[in-house]
């Protein structure tokens, strides 16, 4: 009951001193906005990467020569020197790894794509076996992915990304049309759903052709190849990876006392590593931007100190009619908290808007994050308490007589 | 019934190496329903005594018993509670909250004992009616005359039905006509049964009371009953 009255008193005092309240708010808003911008942006980027990795199911892993988090130059050079993944090993893996349900070899090239008068350069060309669509979460917009028969008969069919469709077939149905990949004719059988851009990269500028057709046109890949492998179940993923590892080590003649000269990546492992990096990144950035929070807090404290000394007489009057120390303390703490919470809410919104425009520069989108909001609210509550408590205590401890005779 | 009893009260201020004795052993007794004036020249220790009686301050030495309770041993919260329930203070400078209406100023003591807002408003309105300011409830102090401000202060002092009304130079900032008005208000409140202590350095004002305690250099010099015929008030 008393607390409610004190809250009202605090609101009235804030309202009566609009300029002062505004200045304090500004200090808090600047602090919270800068921290929230960074938290939201980082959160959003991590979310996007996660969503991307999710396309690789939880029971899937990739065997490749390059990957993981690279922490040194030496590691990088060692990776560059590795033998490429030989896509002919697909059968060996399937034989040697009984827990591997599906093995999909892939090769990557780049080509220009032409239809009629339209031409698109540097299109990412993936050659894969037909089963890729069962392993990776490929969303078909219309038409279909290439089939087992297409693979076997080395048919010149192609599944195209949205950018390719848009550039070559604006207003025209792409299905059944013939396009040219570096001059070779392919028939469009399907169009992918749009994925959008990320980190400034257009992720829809690609085509997929049967691996057999890719081998025929581009030859055996020298560097850019890998396997996508799906284990029988999530539970058997680790064991499946061990089996695949044994097969690959023996095929690649890795001496028993040497580490793998390839990596097996799972979405989880990549995510863990990314998270570790993001955590350090986040701590650093949040640490730097916290300085502006401290500045905001100091503004709160400073203005409250002025307010307490200006209102010494008021405090004396309240004490003379029976206000206890805790009543005065609460009144001033409420003022601080109301200011920092309001500033915090505004800061959260502004920070989100700023983060959104920041990440849109690298073609990404973010969504409001629960973590961000909770962090923002706790931060602003924290500032209110930490920087408001000292002035509030000073007010509470004033001697009533001295306060009453204060000029 | 004894309301106030002090035993050898001392209040000493230390200013650097020097010690200032604002009160040097005050012993007095005030009964319920009395109307007392504390008189003395400026600097004699009147306000200091008043602040001790009003529990705004604690004595350096000595005993103070209010309504049978030893105040000298109380902590801050207990003193605040006594100020809230037992004491109604009226100051020379009114001490009203400038931004608040008369009604809100009068409500103030009720806020700190947790009264509900309806109860508060009802009691504050009633107190303002007692000082004949029912029609000025929503005025701010700046919109009121000196006498009206002091009446708001009196209403605030009365609102919680305190055991004593303490007034430290209540007419010090008022012209003589308004001073008489305020003193008549105290006379009336006394007639209604309130215990009243008024600090003043003016004989005219002191003579409204029934008993005058004179203070000199922090000690009680005289303590006399004012004969009925010398009283300034109506009663
Ligand atoms: N806070 C204080 N510090 C030092 N001396 C004080 C303080 N308050 C009062 N005094 C001294 O105590 C004496 C009595 O003061 P006070 O009670 O205010 O007198 P009165 O109200 O009778 O004018 C004065 O000499 C005054 O200077
Ligand atoms: Mg005085």
XYZ file of C-alpha atoms and ligand atoms in Angstrom:
670
model
C 0.000 0.000 0.000
C 2.681 2.493 1.044
C 4.835 1.276 -1.840
C 2.060 2.116 -4.294
C 1.797 5.637 -2.864
C 5.569 6.019 -3.051
C 5.509 4.879 -6.669
C 2.889 7.522 -7.417
C 4.985 10.157 -5.676
C 7.974 9.081 -7.778
C 5.974 9.320 -10.994
C 4.702 12.777 -10.076
C 8.211 13.974 -9.243
C 9.519 12.686 -12.575
C 6.644 14.298 -14.408
C 7.178 17.601 -12.625
C 10.834 17.680 -13.701
C 10.444 16.898 -17.367
C 13.738 18.338 -18.510
C 15.732 16.534 -15.866
C 13.851 13.299 -16.458
C 14.430 13.687 -20.182
C 18.166 14.118 -19.741
C 18.435 11.094 -17.504
C 16.396 9.074 -19.972
C 18.711 10.135 -22.762
C 21.745 8.891 -20.851
C 20.097 5.530 -20.254
C 18.750 5.267 -23.790
C 22.178 5.820 -25.329
C 23.739 3.193 -23.080
C 21.061 0.542 -23.508
C 20.684 1.164 -27.237
C 24.345 0.574 -27.930
C 24.445 -2.640 -25.940
C 21.167 -3.863 -27.376
C 22.291 -3.169 -30.934
C 25.226 -5.458 -30.474
C 23.346 -8.162 -28.612
C 20.522 -8.188 -31.180
C 22.842 -8.160 -34.172
C 24.995 -10.990 -32.843
C 21.965 -12.942 -31.756
C 20.420 -12.478 -35.188
C 23.543 -13.589 -37.052
C 23.891 -16.671 -34.904
C 20.247 -17.432 -35.508
C 20.710 -17.180 -39.259
C 23.741 -19.445 -39.201
C 21.860 -21.923 -37.061
C 18.920 -21.931 -39.420
C 21.337 -22.526 -42.268
C 22.971 -25.447 -40.493
C 19.595 -26.872 -39.659
C 19.163 -27.718 -43.315
C 21.678 -30.424 -42.668
C 19.636 -32.795 -40.519
C 20.693 -33.942 -37.054
C 21.806 -37.362 -38.320
C 23.869 -36.030 -41.212
C 27.553 -35.286 -41.533
C 29.874 -34.039 -44.203
C 33.225 -35.544 -45.091
C 35.520 -32.919 -46.526
C 39.140 -31.809 -46.538
C 38.514 -28.230 -45.482
C 36.366 -27.186 -42.600
C 35.857 -26.634 -38.961
C 37.210 -23.616 -37.182
C 40.688 -22.779 -38.348
C 42.787 -21.295 -35.598
C 46.235 -20.979 -37.156
C 48.023 -20.349 -40.439
C 49.779 -23.696 -40.210
C 46.478 -25.468 -39.962
C 45.266 -23.570 -43.001
C 48.356 -24.518 -45.058
C 48.125 -28.114 -43.991
C 44.509 -28.195 -45.133
C 45.377 -26.702 -48.509
C 47.914 -29.467 -49.120
C 45.452 -32.273 -48.456
C 44.474 -34.681 -51.206
C 40.982 -33.960 -52.474
C 38.127 -36.195 -51.452
C 37.813 -38.800 -54.172
C 34.173 -39.093 -55.088
C 34.716 -42.653 -56.265
C 34.912 -43.655 -52.605
C 31.151 -43.406 -52.333
C 30.672 -47.129 -52.909
C 33.478 -48.018 -50.496
C 31.892 -45.915 -47.779
C 28.530 -47.460 -48.419
C 30.084 -50.916 -48.141
C 32.352 -50.202 -45.196
C 29.962 -48.125 -43.162
C 26.900 -50.203 -42.428
C 25.358 -47.442 -40.308
C 25.585 -44.984 -43.199
C 22.189 -45.014 -44.816
C 22.851 -42.611 -47.646
C 26.081 -41.384 -49.136
C 25.992 -38.500 -51.562
C 29.160 -37.418 -53.345
C 29.198 -33.846 -54.587
C 31.436 -31.803 -56.819
C 31.469 -28.046 -57.146
C 32.237 -25.956 -60.188
C 31.383 -22.626 -61.616
C 29.965 -21.835 -65.031
C 28.094 -19.222 -66.977
C 24.462 -19.954 -67.719
C 22.646 -18.877 -70.855
C 19.098 -18.933 -72.109
C 18.021 -17.044 -75.187
C 19.673 -13.661 -74.965
C 20.082 -13.762 -71.169
C 23.332 -14.742 -69.559
C 24.456 -15.135 -65.959
C 28.132 -15.557 -65.077
C 29.824 -17.303 -62.194
C 26.921 -19.526 -61.316
C 27.698 -22.124 -58.668
C 27.280 -25.570 -60.222
C 26.796 -28.504 -57.883
C 27.006 -32.017 -59.207
C 25.381 -34.513 -56.911
C 23.754 -37.868 -56.898
C 19.962 -37.930 -56.890
C 19.766 -38.775 -53.162
C 20.954 -35.316 -52.056
C 17.356 -34.177 -51.919
C 16.616 -36.893 -49.317
C 19.531 -35.857 -47.121
C 19.640 -32.107 -47.230
C 16.539 -30.050 -46.711
C 16.266 -28.788 -50.274
C 13.044 -26.984 -50.863
C 11.630 -27.466 -54.311
C 9.454 -24.602 -55.459
C 8.162 -26.360 -58.534
C 9.224 -29.191 -60.808
C 11.537 -31.780 -59.257
C 15.078 -32.657 -58.325
C 16.938 -34.996 -60.671
C 16.156 -38.681 -60.307
C 18.086 -41.911 -60.066
C 17.446 -42.514 -63.772
C 18.797 -39.071 -64.648
C 21.935 -40.038 -62.737
C 22.342 -43.437 -64.336
C 21.736 -42.244 -67.879
C 23.804 -39.093 -67.444
C 20.895 -37.000 -68.548
C 21.584 -33.349 -69.109
C 18.995 -32.063 -66.623
C 19.278 -29.164 -64.258
C 17.636 -27.925 -61.052
C 17.982 -24.151 -60.825
C 18.160 -21.614 -58.026
C 15.811 -18.662 -57.810
C 18.318 -16.066 -59.024
C 19.017 -18.123 -62.112
C 15.313 -18.507 -62.809
C 14.648 -14.836 -62.257
C 17.458 -13.707 -64.550
C 16.853 -16.122 -67.399
C 13.130 -16.742 -67.218
C 11.418 -13.609 -66.023
C 7.762 -14.062 -66.833
C 8.356 -17.401 -68.548
C 7.877 -20.901 -67.166
C 11.344 -22.381 -66.822
C 10.355 -26.037 -66.712
C 11.285 -27.976 -69.834
C 13.381 -25.167 -71.264
C 16.935 -25.775 -72.365
C 19.685 -23.676 -70.894
C 23.384 -23.750 -71.610
C 25.981 -24.323 -68.901
C 29.296 -23.166 -70.362
C 27.779 -23.990 -73.728
C 26.422 -27.462 -72.874
C 22.676 -27.946 -73.127
C 20.650 -28.899 -70.027
C 16.890 -29.201 -69.581
C 15.360 -27.478 -66.580
C 13.451 -29.982 -64.423
C 12.940 -28.007 -61.246
C 13.216 -24.651 -59.519
C 14.329 -24.206 -55.894
C 12.634 -22.083 -53.250
C 14.298 -18.760 -52.605
C 16.816 -18.779 -49.763
C 17.788 -15.118 -49.783
C 21.205 -13.635 -49.192
C 23.470 -13.973 -46.227
C 26.672 -12.143 -45.386
C 26.385 -10.366 -48.724
C 26.313 -13.594 -50.647
C 23.473 -14.495 -52.995
C 22.536 -18.018 -51.988
C 20.151 -18.533 -54.914
C 22.696 -18.218 -57.682
C 23.284 -21.916 -58.204
C 22.253 -24.906 -60.250
C 22.365 -28.619 -59.454
C 23.061 -31.264 -62.091
C 23.493 -35.044 -61.835
C 26.978 -35.965 -60.667
C 27.412 -38.158 -63.747
C 26.703 -35.191 -66.013
C 29.068 -33.021 -63.993
C 31.874 -35.580 -64.327
C 31.293 -35.747 -68.039
C 31.401 -31.980 -68.506
C 33.857 -30.800 -65.844
C 35.864 -33.954 -65.207
C 36.822 -35.325 -61.828
C 36.950 -32.541 -59.234
C 40.457 -31.726 -58.057
C 39.655 -29.881 -54.918
C 36.000 -28.989 -54.578
C 34.268 -32.149 -53.624
C 32.818 -33.757 -50.560
C 30.386 -36.333 -49.277
C 27.149 -35.727 -47.496
C 26.401 -38.795 -45.427
C 23.258 -39.629 -43.524
C 23.461 -42.049 -40.635
C 20.654 -44.485 -40.022
C 19.541 -42.559 -36.950
C 20.605 -39.709 -34.718
C 21.621 -42.185 -32.003
C 23.929 -44.013 -34.388
C 25.509 -40.844 -35.773
C 28.730 -41.090 -33.744
C 29.227 -44.720 -34.601
C 28.469 -44.111 -38.263
C 31.073 -41.357 -38.289
C 33.627 -43.736 -36.759
C 32.922 -46.310 -39.431
C 33.200 -43.729 -42.190
C 36.425 -42.474 -40.637
C 37.981 -45.921 -40.725
C 37.043 -46.380 -44.369
C 38.381 -42.962 -45.373
C 41.632 -43.387 -43.429
C 42.393 -46.678 -45.108
C 41.431 -45.455 -48.589
C 43.528 -42.328 -48.104
C 46.404 -44.334 -46.610
C 46.660 -42.338 -43.425
C 49.328 -43.909 -41.176
C 47.852 -45.160 -37.895
C 49.898 -42.653 -35.888
C 48.852 -39.606 -37.919
C 45.696 -37.550 -37.469
C 42.921 -37.576 -40.062
C 43.695 -35.649 -43.217
C 39.989 -34.900 -43.643
C 37.200 -33.692 -41.374
C 33.795 -35.035 -40.552
C 31.466 -32.150 -39.805
C 28.089 -32.296 -38.143
C 25.746 -29.370 -37.810
C 26.072 -29.624 -34.035
C 29.840 -29.605 -34.063
C 29.960 -26.622 -36.390
C 27.415 -24.864 -34.254
C 29.348 -25.542 -31.080
C 32.483 -24.108 -32.588
C 30.624 -21.117 -33.976
C 29.020 -20.533 -30.631
C 32.366 -20.589 -28.919
C 33.684 -17.977 -31.308
C 30.501 -15.915 -31.047
C 30.697 -16.009 -27.264
C 34.154 -14.468 -27.220
C 33.083 -11.958 -29.825
C 29.974 -11.095 -27.884
C 31.780 -10.692 -24.606
C 34.289 -8.376 -26.186
C 31.731 -6.188 -27.924
C 29.343 -6.125 -25.004
C 32.271 -5.239 -22.790
C 33.203 -2.304 -24.973
C 29.666 -1.050 -25.293
C 29.139 -1.462 -21.558
C 31.259 1.609 -21.157
C 28.365 3.598 -22.557
C 26.121 1.886 -20.008
C 28.382 3.008 -17.229
C 28.237 6.500 -18.660
C 24.439 6.233 -18.659
C 24.553 5.057 -15.065
C 26.747 7.942 -14.047
C 24.276 10.343 -15.646
C 21.528 8.736 -13.565
C 23.567 9.042 -10.389
C 24.684 12.569 -11.103
C 21.238 13.883 -11.852
C 19.811 12.082 -8.848
C 22.419 13.643 -6.589
C 21.388 17.066 -7.844
C 17.767 16.132 -7.368
C 18.351 14.933 -3.800
C 20.164 18.085 -2.814
C 17.534 20.296 -4.455
C 14.822 18.415 -2.660
C 16.484 18.303 0.743
C 13.696 20.357 2.244
C 11.044 18.107 0.775
C 12.817 15.150 2.354
C 12.884 17.005 5.691
C 9.160 17.694 5.447
C 8.389 14.079 4.665
C 10.515 12.902 7.573
C 8.917 15.405 9.949
C 5.496 13.913 9.261
C 6.722 10.385 9.821
C 8.377 9.050 6.671
C 10.872 6.327 7.569
C 14.281 5.948 5.951
C 13.036 3.104 3.801
C 10.138 5.214 2.526
C 12.482 7.930 1.321
C 14.874 5.315 -0.049
C 12.092 3.624 -2.004
C 10.734 6.907 -3.336
C 14.089 7.840 -4.853
C 14.902 4.322 -5.963
C 11.547 4.177 -7.742
C 12.436 7.377 -9.537
C 15.726 5.865 -10.678
C 14.130 2.575 -11.674
C 11.261 4.180 -13.534
C 13.729 6.253 -15.506
C 16.090 3.425 -16.320
C 13.298 0.990 -17.141
C 11.614 3.464 -19.479
C 14.990 4.291 -20.994
C 15.700 0.576 -21.191
C 12.486 -0.185 -23.067
C 13.146 2.609 -25.530
C 16.762 1.432 -25.812
C 15.655 -2.120 -26.563
C 13.421 -0.941 -29.391
C 16.009 1.474 -30.799
C 18.741 -1.136 -30.437
C 16.640 -3.623 -32.346
C 15.985 -1.127 -35.122
C 19.683 -0.239 -35.295
C 20.674 -3.911 -35.318
C 18.177 -4.611 -38.051
C 19.579 -1.909 -40.288
C 23.106 -3.071 -39.489
C 22.525 -6.687 -40.440
C 20.474 -5.698 -43.467
C 23.735 -4.325 -44.845
C 24.948 -7.920 -45.016
C 21.623 -9.131 -46.415
C 20.284 -10.679 -43.273
C 17.227 -10.326 -41.178
C 16.830 -10.573 -37.455
C 13.912 -11.242 -35.211
C 13.351 -9.738 -31.768
C 15.054 -12.080 -29.361
C 13.797 -13.074 -25.931
C 17.350 -13.154 -24.669
C 17.918 -9.635 -25.919
C 14.812 -8.283 -24.240
C 15.516 -9.983 -20.933
C 19.116 -8.817 -21.090
C 18.028 -5.255 -21.867
C 15.518 -5.154 -19.044
C 17.904 -6.632 -16.519
C 20.642 -4.265 -17.626
C 18.428 -1.218 -17.186
C 17.071 -2.439 -13.856
C 20.642 -3.051 -12.815
C 21.712 0.478 -13.734
C 18.759 1.894 -11.837
C 19.592 -0.028 -8.686
C 23.364 0.288 -8.842
C 23.508 3.960 -9.670
C 20.301 4.955 -7.896
C 20.993 3.343 -4.553
C 23.689 5.724 -3.411
C 21.723 8.966 -3.965
C 18.609 7.287 -2.550
C 20.499 6.219 0.558
C 21.914 9.673 0.915
C 18.382 11.061 0.813
C 17.089 8.464 3.269
C 19.794 9.175 5.807
C 19.382 12.936 5.889
C 18.924 14.353 9.344
C 15.349 15.723 9.530
C 16.289 18.974 11.269
C 19.212 19.729 8.982
C 17.041 18.892 6.003
C 14.255 21.175 7.192
C 16.583 24.127 7.708
C 18.290 23.608 4.328
C 18.104 26.730 2.193
C -2.339 12.216 32.859
C 1.277 13.106 32.139
C 1.939 13.332 28.435
C 5.472 14.697 28.406
C 8.141 14.205 30.996
C 11.769 15.202 30.565
C 14.555 14.546 33.051
C 17.658 16.669 32.857
C 17.739 16.963 29.055
C 20.994 18.108 27.486
C 21.690 18.885 23.884
C 25.284 19.640 23.056
C 26.630 20.555 19.644
C 30.312 20.052 18.990
C 31.734 22.651 16.644
C 35.366 21.794 16.190
C 36.980 22.014 19.579
C 34.135 24.059 20.975
C 31.047 22.625 22.622
C 27.770 24.533 22.387
C 25.167 23.584 24.969
C 21.842 24.364 23.328
C 20.040 22.792 26.291
C 21.617 22.435 29.724
C 19.476 20.161 31.827
C 15.803 20.731 31.130
C 13.350 18.969 33.405
C 9.649 19.512 32.839
C 6.296 17.812 32.859
C 3.304 18.568 30.652
C -0.119 17.061 31.237
C -2.588 15.973 28.619
C -4.820 18.836 27.507
C -2.439 21.614 28.556
C -1.835 24.745 26.487
C 1.798 25.721 26.999
C 3.950 28.480 25.573
C 7.725 28.232 25.548
C 9.213 31.705 25.592
C 12.686 33.073 25.399
C 14.994 35.253 23.359
C 16.514 34.112 20.103
C 19.178 31.444 20.600
C 17.929 30.439 24.028
C 17.218 26.858 22.960
C 13.468 26.924 22.301
C 13.617 25.238 18.936
C 16.079 22.685 20.225
C 13.690 21.750 23.017
C 10.776 21.656 20.606
C 12.652 19.339 18.230
C 13.449 16.976 21.094
C 9.840 16.961 22.267
C 8.732 16.427 18.672
C 11.135 13.482 18.236
C 12.854 15.163 15.301
C 16.055 14.953 17.273
C 17.448 13.021 20.226
C 19.037 14.414 23.365
C 22.738 14.164 24.077
C 21.881 13.236 27.640
C 18.817 12.820 29.818
C 15.472 11.067 29.665
C 12.393 11.867 27.669
C 9.185 9.982 28.288
C 6.293 10.578 25.893
C 2.952 8.962 26.665
C 4.732 6.541 28.995
C 7.354 5.484 26.441
C 11.060 6.201 26.712
C 11.890 8.091 23.539
C 15.588 8.455 24.253
C 16.098 4.759 23.577
C 14.217 4.629 20.288
C 15.728 3.933 16.896
C 15.110 5.910 13.732
C 12.054 3.951 12.580
C 10.400 4.144 15.990
C 10.984 7.885 16.107
C 9.466 8.247 12.644
C 6.488 6.271 13.838
C 6.065 8.560 16.891
C 6.314 11.641 14.667
C 3.695 10.140 12.451
C 1.147 9.159 15.096
C 1.781 11.214 18.207
C 3.082 14.555 16.967
C 1.645 17.284 14.802
C 4.282 19.862 13.905
C 3.670 23.426 12.741
C 6.704 25.417 11.616
C 7.457 29.095 11.219
C 8.174 28.614 7.519
C 5.080 26.441 6.950
C 7.145 23.663 5.355
C 4.569 22.694 2.764
C 5.416 20.834 -0.420
C 5.384 23.599 -3.008
C 4.232 21.482 -5.917
C 1.450 19.710 -4.081
C -2.103 20.894 -3.475
C -3.340 21.739 0.012
C -5.177 18.431 0.045
C -2.088 16.435 -0.839
C -0.010 18.296 1.738
C -2.533 17.419 4.423
C -2.672 13.796 3.262
C 1.074 13.381 3.665
C 1.219 11.955 7.226
C -1.457 9.412 6.281
C 0.611 8.114 3.382
C 3.332 6.985 5.752
C 1.048 4.985 8.004
C -0.361 3.093 5.076
C -3.898 4.514 5.032
C -5.888 3.752 1.911
C -6.350 6.606 -0.516
C -10.095 7.011 0.081
C -9.540 7.173 3.811
C -6.720 9.663 3.279
C -8.752 12.017 1.166
C -11.712 11.867 3.557
C -9.557 12.640 6.595
C -7.618 15.371 4.805
C -10.839 17.043 3.668
C -12.151 16.897 7.217
C -8.958 18.451 8.615
C -9.069 21.214 6.015
C -12.670 21.943 6.985
C -11.570 22.304 10.605
C -9.213 25.129 9.567
C -11.905 26.555 7.270
C -10.079 25.828 4.047
C -12.519 23.352 2.525
C -12.880 25.650 -0.475
C -9.125 25.883 -1.107
C -8.287 22.186 -1.155
C -6.936 22.054 -4.675
C -4.850 25.211 -4.391
C -1.093 25.017 -4.263
C 0.764 26.880 -1.487
C 1.804 29.597 -3.956
C -1.866 30.275 -4.583
C -2.587 30.801 -0.882
C -1.918 33.680 1.536
C 0.516 33.276 4.450
C -2.274 32.727 6.933
C -3.933 30.174 4.681
C -0.641 28.342 4.244
C -0.182 28.138 7.973
C -3.727 26.816 8.307
C -2.910 24.107 5.784
C 0.091 23.253 7.969
C -2.184 23.105 11.022
C -4.585 20.833 9.160
C -1.657 18.567 8.274
C -0.603 18.517 11.925
C -4.138 17.570 12.974
C -4.969 15.015 10.341
C -3.606 12.007 12.187
C -5.204 12.935 15.546
C -1.877 13.368 17.322
C -1.390 13.507 21.102
C 0.333 16.894 20.884
C 0.351 19.831 18.555
C 3.771 21.494 18.465
C 4.174 24.918 16.900
C 7.583 26.572 16.561
C 7.054 30.323 16.042
C 3.875 29.655 14.022
C 3.230 33.384 13.614
C 6.835 34.366 12.927
C 6.221 34.857 9.218
C 2.744 36.389 9.518
C 1.459 39.938 9.972
C -0.163 40.754 13.295
C -3.756 40.397 12.093
C -3.107 36.999 10.605
C -1.122 36.024 13.691
C -4.184 36.631 15.828
C -6.262 34.487 13.477
C -3.836 31.600 13.764
C -3.639 31.921 17.538
C -7.431 31.895 17.714
C -7.319 28.668 15.777
C -4.954 27.200 18.394
C -7.224 28.483 21.182
C -10.135 26.705 19.550
C -8.177 23.496 19.048
C -7.204 23.584 22.705
C -10.811 24.077 23.685
C -11.613 20.947 21.694
C -9.225 19.007 23.925
C -5.886 19.084 22.085
C -2.597 19.393 23.935
C -0.726 22.347 22.465
C 2.816 23.647 22.847
C 3.696 26.924 21.132
C 7.195 28.348 20.896
C 7.409 32.124 20.637
C 9.500 35.073 21.643
C 6.488 37.407 21.798
C 4.640 37.978 25.070
C 1.333 38.636 23.243
C 1.455 35.281 21.569
C 2.599 33.464 24.690
C -0.332 34.881 26.620
C -2.749 32.837 24.553
C -1.464 29.818 26.473
C -2.396 28.889 30.050
C 1.147 28.192 31.118
C 4.342 29.927 30.060
C 7.758 28.308 30.381
C 10.619 30.772 29.905
C 13.944 29.527 28.682
C 17.248 31.306 29.021
C 20.592 29.914 27.873
C 19.202 26.416 27.554
C 17.709 26.317 31.057
C 14.184 26.812 32.328
C 14.107 30.258 33.964
C 10.459 30.466 34.993
C 7.423 28.242 34.662
C 4.177 30.070 35.483
C 0.435 29.691 35.043
C -1.094 32.643 33.182
C -3.939 34.091 35.252
C -7.268 33.975 33.441
C -7.572 37.763 33.258
C -4.168 38.110 31.568
C -4.927 35.576 28.863
C -5.240 36.856 25.319
C -7.473 34.116 24.079
C -11.213 33.753 24.354
C -10.910 31.047 26.996
N 22.917 22.331 14.419
C 23.463 23.182 15.307
N 24.805 23.229 15.406
C 25.398 24.045 16.288
N 24.733 24.852 17.106
C 23.400 24.851 17.047
C 22.692 24.017 16.137
N 21.373 24.218 16.310
C 21.253 25.173 17.287
N 22.465 25.526 17.710
C 22.737 26.494 18.773
O 21.979 26.150 19.881
C 21.456 27.325 20.479
C 19.958 27.237 20.580
O 19.396 27.298 19.321
P 17.836 27.257 19.066
O 17.249 26.138 19.823
O 17.588 27.284 17.617
O 17.350 28.624 19.682
P 15.985 29.406 19.545
O 15.021 28.550 18.796
O 15.578 29.663 20.931
O 16.281 30.652 18.803
C 21.919 28.481 19.649
O 23.071 29.039 20.263
C 22.273 27.860 18.333
O 23.323 28.591 17.734
Mg 13.958 28.917 17.077
